[in-house]
Amino acid sequence: MALQTIPPRIRWAVDLMDVQPGDHVLEIGCGPGFGAEAICERLETGKVFAIDRSESGVDRTKRRGQRFVDSGRLTVRQIDLATLRVPVKRLHKVFAFNVNLFWIRSCADEVALLHERVLPGGAVYLFFDANRPELVPNIVRKASASLQEGGFRVSVVDQKAPPVVGIIGRR
Protein backbone atom coordinates (compact mmCIF):
# COMPACT_ATOMS: atom_id res chain seq x y z
CA MET A 1 0.00 0.00 0.00
CA ALA A 2 1.49 3.35 -1.07
CA LEU A 3 1.51 6.14 1.50
CA GLN A 4 -0.45 9.30 0.81
CA THR A 5 1.52 12.48 0.35
CA ILE A 6 1.55 14.93 3.23
CA PRO A 7 -1.41 17.32 2.82
CA PRO A 8 -0.62 20.98 2.07
CA ARG A 9 -2.28 22.14 5.30
CA ILE A 10 0.14 20.01 7.34
CA ARG A 11 3.14 21.24 5.30
CA TRP A 12 2.04 24.85 5.89
CA ALA A 13 1.73 24.24 9.64
CA VAL A 14 5.13 22.56 9.92
CA ASP A 15 6.73 25.31 7.80
CA LEU A 16 5.29 27.90 10.18
CA MET A 17 6.82 26.05 13.15
CA ASP A 18 10.30 26.48 11.68
CA VAL A 19 11.50 23.10 12.95
CA GLN A 20 15.25 23.09 13.52
CA PRO A 21 17.49 20.01 13.08
CA GLY A 22 18.02 19.55 16.82
CA ASP A 23 14.48 20.31 18.05
CA HIS A 24 12.64 18.06 20.46
CA VAL A 25 8.97 18.09 19.51
CA LEU A 26 5.85 16.64 21.12
CA GLU A 27 2.99 15.90 18.74
CA ILE A 28 -0.41 15.60 20.38
CA GLY A 29 -2.95 13.54 18.43
CA CYS A 30 -0.67 12.06 15.77
CA GLY A 31 -3.54 10.34 13.90
CA PRO A 32 -2.43 9.30 10.42
CA GLY A 33 1.19 10.36 10.99
CA PHE A 34 1.42 13.22 8.49
CA GLY A 35 2.67 15.73 11.08
CA ALA A 36 5.23 13.35 12.59
CA GLU A 37 6.61 12.56 9.15
CA ALA A 38 6.81 16.21 8.07
CA ILE A 39 8.58 17.16 11.31
CA CYS A 40 10.97 14.18 11.29
CA GLU A 41 12.05 15.02 7.74
CA ARG A 42 13.57 18.23 9.13
CA LEU A 43 15.39 16.70 12.08
CA GLU A 44 18.98 15.53 12.33
CA THR A 45 19.70 15.14 16.03
CA GLY A 46 16.24 16.14 17.28
CA LYS A 47 13.37 13.83 18.12
CA VAL A 48 9.60 13.65 17.90
CA PHE A 49 7.51 12.09 20.64
CA ALA A 50 4.05 11.52 19.12
CA ILE A 51 1.01 10.56 21.17
CA ASP A 52 -2.57 9.63 20.40
CA ARG A 53 -5.39 8.21 22.52
CA SER A 54 -6.36 5.97 19.62
CA GLU A 55 -4.62 2.66 18.99
CA SER A 56 -5.31 3.01 15.28
CA GLY A 57 -3.72 6.49 15.23
CA VAL A 58 -0.60 5.14 16.90
CA ASP A 59 -0.45 2.19 14.49
CA ARG A 60 -0.87 4.45 11.44
CA THR A 61 1.81 6.86 12.64
CA LYS A 62 4.26 4.03 13.35
CA ARG A 63 3.61 2.50 9.94
CA ARG A 64 3.95 5.80 8.11
CA GLY A 65 7.08 6.83 10.01
CA GLN A 66 8.75 3.44 10.35
CA ARG A 67 12.05 4.70 8.97
CA PHE A 68 12.09 7.42 11.64
CA VAL A 69 11.13 4.95 14.38
CA ASP A 70 13.97 2.69 13.22
CA SER A 71 16.46 5.58 13.31
CA GLY A 72 15.38 6.61 16.82
CA ARG A 73 14.06 9.97 15.64
CA LEU A 74 10.39 9.09 16.32
CA THR A 75 8.72 7.53 19.34
CA VAL A 76 4.97 6.89 19.25
CA ARG A 77 2.80 6.01 22.26
CA GLN A 78 -0.89 5.42 22.92
CA ILE A 79 -1.67 7.82 25.76
CA ASP A 80 -3.59 11.02 26.33
CA LEU A 81 -1.96 14.29 27.28
CA ALA A 82 -3.48 14.33 30.77
CA THR A 83 -1.54 11.23 31.82
CA LEU A 84 1.60 11.88 29.80
CA ARG A 85 5.02 11.76 31.33
CA VAL A 86 7.19 13.21 28.58
CA PRO A 87 10.44 11.25 28.27
CA VAL A 88 12.12 14.32 26.81
CA LYS A 89 12.46 16.59 29.81
CA ARG A 90 12.45 19.79 27.80
CA LEU A 91 10.68 20.48 24.53
CA HIS A 92 11.36 23.10 21.90
CA LYS A 93 7.96 22.78 20.25
CA VAL A 94 4.57 21.16 20.68
CA PHE A 95 2.42 20.44 17.62
CA ALA A 96 -1.27 19.56 17.42
CA PHE A 97 -3.58 19.58 14.40
CA ASN A 98 -7.36 19.40 14.87
CA VAL A 99 -7.07 18.38 18.53
CA ASN A 100 -10.28 19.60 20.13
CA LEU A 101 -9.03 19.28 23.72
CA PHE A 102 -7.86 22.89 23.74
CA TRP A 103 -11.24 24.41 22.99
CA ILE A 104 -14.01 22.03 24.07
CA ARG A 105 -13.29 21.76 27.80
CA SER A 106 -11.03 23.00 30.56
CA CYS A 107 -7.50 21.78 29.94
CA ALA A 108 -5.62 23.69 32.63
CA ASP A 109 -3.71 20.61 33.82
CA GLU A 110 -2.61 19.70 30.29
CA VAL A 111 -1.53 23.27 29.51
CA ALA A 112 0.36 23.43 32.83
CA LEU A 113 2.23 20.26 31.86
CA LEU A 114 3.14 21.83 28.52
CA HIS A 115 4.27 25.06 30.17
CA GLU A 116 6.50 23.05 32.51
CA ARG A 117 8.07 21.06 29.65
CA VAL A 118 8.46 23.70 26.93
CA LEU A 119 11.77 25.52 27.09
CA PRO A 120 11.80 29.31 27.44
CA GLY A 121 11.58 30.61 23.88
CA GLY A 122 9.76 27.45 22.78
CA ALA A 123 6.16 27.29 21.68
CA VAL A 124 2.93 25.32 21.47
CA TYR A 125 1.42 25.29 17.97
CA LEU A 126 -2.27 24.43 17.77
CA PHE A 127 -3.65 24.20 14.24
CA PHE A 128 -7.23 23.72 13.11
CA ASP A 129 -8.86 23.24 9.72
CA ALA A 130 -10.84 26.40 9.05
CA ASN A 131 -13.13 24.94 6.40
CA ARG A 132 -16.10 25.69 8.69
CA PRO A 133 -15.57 29.43 9.20
CA GLU A 134 -18.48 29.74 11.63
CA LEU A 135 -16.53 27.63 14.18
CA VAL A 136 -13.22 29.49 13.91
CA PRO A 137 -13.92 32.44 16.25
CA ASN A 138 -14.99 30.11 19.07
CA ILE A 139 -12.00 27.80 18.54
CA VAL A 140 -9.57 30.74 18.49
CA ARG A 141 -11.11 32.39 21.56
CA LYS A 142 -11.18 29.25 23.70
CA ALA A 143 -7.83 27.78 22.64
CA SER A 144 -6.15 31.18 23.06
CA ALA A 145 -7.65 31.59 26.53
CA SER A 146 -6.48 28.10 27.54
CA LEU A 147 -2.90 28.90 26.54
CA GLN A 148 -2.93 32.41 28.04
CA GLU A 149 -4.29 31.14 31.36
CA GLY A 150 -1.40 28.65 31.36
CA GLY A 151 1.22 31.37 31.03
CA PHE A 152 1.80 31.44 27.26
CA ARG A 153 1.92 34.57 25.09
CA VAL A 154 -0.54 33.94 22.27
CA SER A 155 -0.68 34.97 18.64
CA VAL A 156 -3.01 33.81 15.88
CA VAL A 157 -2.20 33.18 12.23
CA ASP A 158 -4.40 32.00 9.43
CA GLN A 159 -4.16 30.97 5.86
CA LYS A 160 -6.93 30.98 3.28
CA ALA A 161 -5.73 28.22 0.94
CA PRO A 162 -5.82 25.70 2.42
CA PRO A 163 -7.99 27.20 5.17
CA VAL A 164 -6.08 26.72 8.43
CA VAL A 165 -5.88 28.73 11.63
CA GLY A 166 -2.96 28.49 14.02
CA ILE A 167 -2.86 29.50 17.66
CA ILE A 168 0.73 29.88 18.83
CA GLY A 169 1.55 29.99 22.53
CA ARG A 170 5.11 31.14 23.21
CA ARG A 171 6.84 30.57 26.50
XYZ file of C-alpha atoms in Angstrom:
171
model
C 0.000 0.000 0.000
C 1.492 3.345 -1.071
C 1.512 6.137 1.495
C -0.449 9.305 0.812
C 1.523 12.481 0.349
C 1.553 14.932 3.225
C -1.411 17.322 2.820
C -0.616 20.980 2.069
C -2.282 22.142 5.305
C 0.141 20.013 7.336
C 3.141 21.236 5.297
C 2.042 24.846 5.890
C 1.731 24.240 9.641
C 5.126 22.557 9.922
C 6.733 25.306 7.799
C 5.294 27.901 10.177
C 6.819 26.051 13.153
C 10.302 26.476 11.677
C 11.500 23.098 12.953
C 15.249 23.089 13.520
C 17.494 20.009 13.080
C 18.016 19.551 16.822
C 14.484 20.313 18.050
C 12.641 18.062 20.460
C 8.966 18.087 19.507
C 5.853 16.638 21.119
C 2.992 15.900 18.737
C -0.407 15.601 20.379
C -2.950 13.541 18.430
C -0.670 12.063 15.769
C -3.544 10.343 13.895
C -2.426 9.297 10.423
C 1.195 10.360 10.992
C 1.420 13.221 8.495
C 2.667 15.728 11.083
C 5.227 13.353 12.587
C 6.607 12.555 9.150
C 6.806 16.210 8.073
C 8.577 17.157 11.305
C 10.972 14.176 11.295
C 12.052 15.019 7.740
C 13.568 18.235 9.132
C 15.389 16.705 12.080
C 18.978 15.525 12.331
C 19.703 15.144 16.028
C 16.245 16.137 17.276
C 13.372 13.828 18.119
C 9.599 13.651 17.904
C 7.506 12.091 20.638
C 4.052 11.517 19.120
C 1.009 10.563 21.167
C -2.570 9.632 20.403
C -5.386 8.212 22.516
C -6.359 5.971 19.621
C -4.622 2.660 18.994
C -5.312 3.013 15.277
C -3.716 6.492 15.229
C -0.599 5.137 16.901
C -0.453 2.193 14.489
C -0.869 4.448 11.440
C 1.813 6.856 12.638
C 4.259 4.033 13.351
C 3.613 2.499 9.940
C 3.946 5.796 8.114
C 7.082 6.835 10.006
C 8.745 3.443 10.347
C 12.051 4.699 8.965
C 12.092 7.422 11.643
C 11.133 4.948 14.377
C 13.971 2.693 13.217
C 16.460 5.583 13.308
C 15.378 6.612 16.815
C 14.064 9.970 15.641
C 10.387 9.092 16.317
C 8.722 7.526 19.343
C 4.966 6.887 19.247
C 2.802 6.013 22.258
C -0.886 5.424 22.917
C -1.668 7.821 25.755
C -3.593 11.019 26.330
C -1.963 14.289 27.277
C -3.482 14.329 30.773
C -1.539 11.227 31.820
C 1.600 11.885 29.797
C 5.016 11.758 31.329
C 7.188 13.209 28.581
C 10.441 11.245 28.270
C 12.122 14.323 26.815
C 12.463 16.587 29.807
C 12.453 19.785 27.802
C 10.678 20.482 24.533
C 11.360 23.098 21.901
C 7.964 22.780 20.254
C 4.571 21.156 20.680
C 2.416 20.436 17.616
C -1.275 19.562 17.421
C -3.576 19.584 14.396
C -7.358 19.401 14.867
C -7.066 18.378 18.529
C -10.278 19.596 20.126
C -9.027 19.278 23.725
C -7.858 22.887 23.735
C -11.240 24.413 22.989
C -14.009 22.032 24.073
C -13.294 21.757 27.802
C -11.035 23.001 30.558
C -7.501 21.781 29.943
C -5.625 23.691 32.629
C -3.713 20.609 33.815
C -2.615 19.701 30.288
C -1.528 23.271 29.510
C 0.363 23.434 32.831
C 2.234 20.259 31.860
C 3.139 21.832 28.517
C 4.272 25.059 30.174
C 6.495 23.053 32.511
C 8.069 21.058 29.648
C 8.462 23.697 26.928
C 11.774 25.520 27.087
C 11.798 29.314 27.435
C 11.582 30.607 23.877
C 9.765 27.448 22.784
C 6.157 27.292 21.681
C 2.935 25.323 21.470
C 1.421 25.292 17.968
C -2.273 24.431 17.770
C -3.648 24.201 14.238
C -7.229 23.716 13.109
C -8.856 23.241 9.723
C -10.838 26.400 9.049
C -13.125 24.940 6.405
C -16.099 25.691 8.693
C -15.566 29.432 9.200
C -18.483 29.738 11.629
C -16.527 27.629 14.177
C -13.216 29.485 13.911
C -13.924 32.443 16.248
C -14.987 30.109 19.073
C -12.000 27.803 18.540
C -9.570 30.738 18.490
C -11.114 32.389 21.561
C -11.185 29.249 23.703
C -7.826 27.776 22.643
C -6.147 31.179 23.058
C -7.648 31.585 26.529
C -6.479 28.102 27.539
C -2.900 28.898 26.543
C -2.934 32.410 28.042
C -4.287 31.139 31.357
C -1.401 28.645 31.360
C 1.222 31.373 31.033
C 1.804 31.443 27.262
C 1.921 34.571 25.090
C -0.545 33.939 22.265
C -0.681 34.973 18.638
C -3.011 33.806 15.878
C -2.197 33.183 12.226
C -4.396 32.000 9.434
C -4.164 30.967 5.859
C -6.930 30.981 3.278
C -5.730 28.221 0.937
C -5.817 25.700 2.419
C -7.992 27.201 5.170
C -6.076 26.725 8.432
C -5.884 28.725 11.632
C -2.960 28.486 14.024
C -2.864 29.501 17.663
C 0.729 29.882 18.828
C 1.554 29.987 22.530
C 5.109 31.139 23.213
C 6.840 30.566 26.497
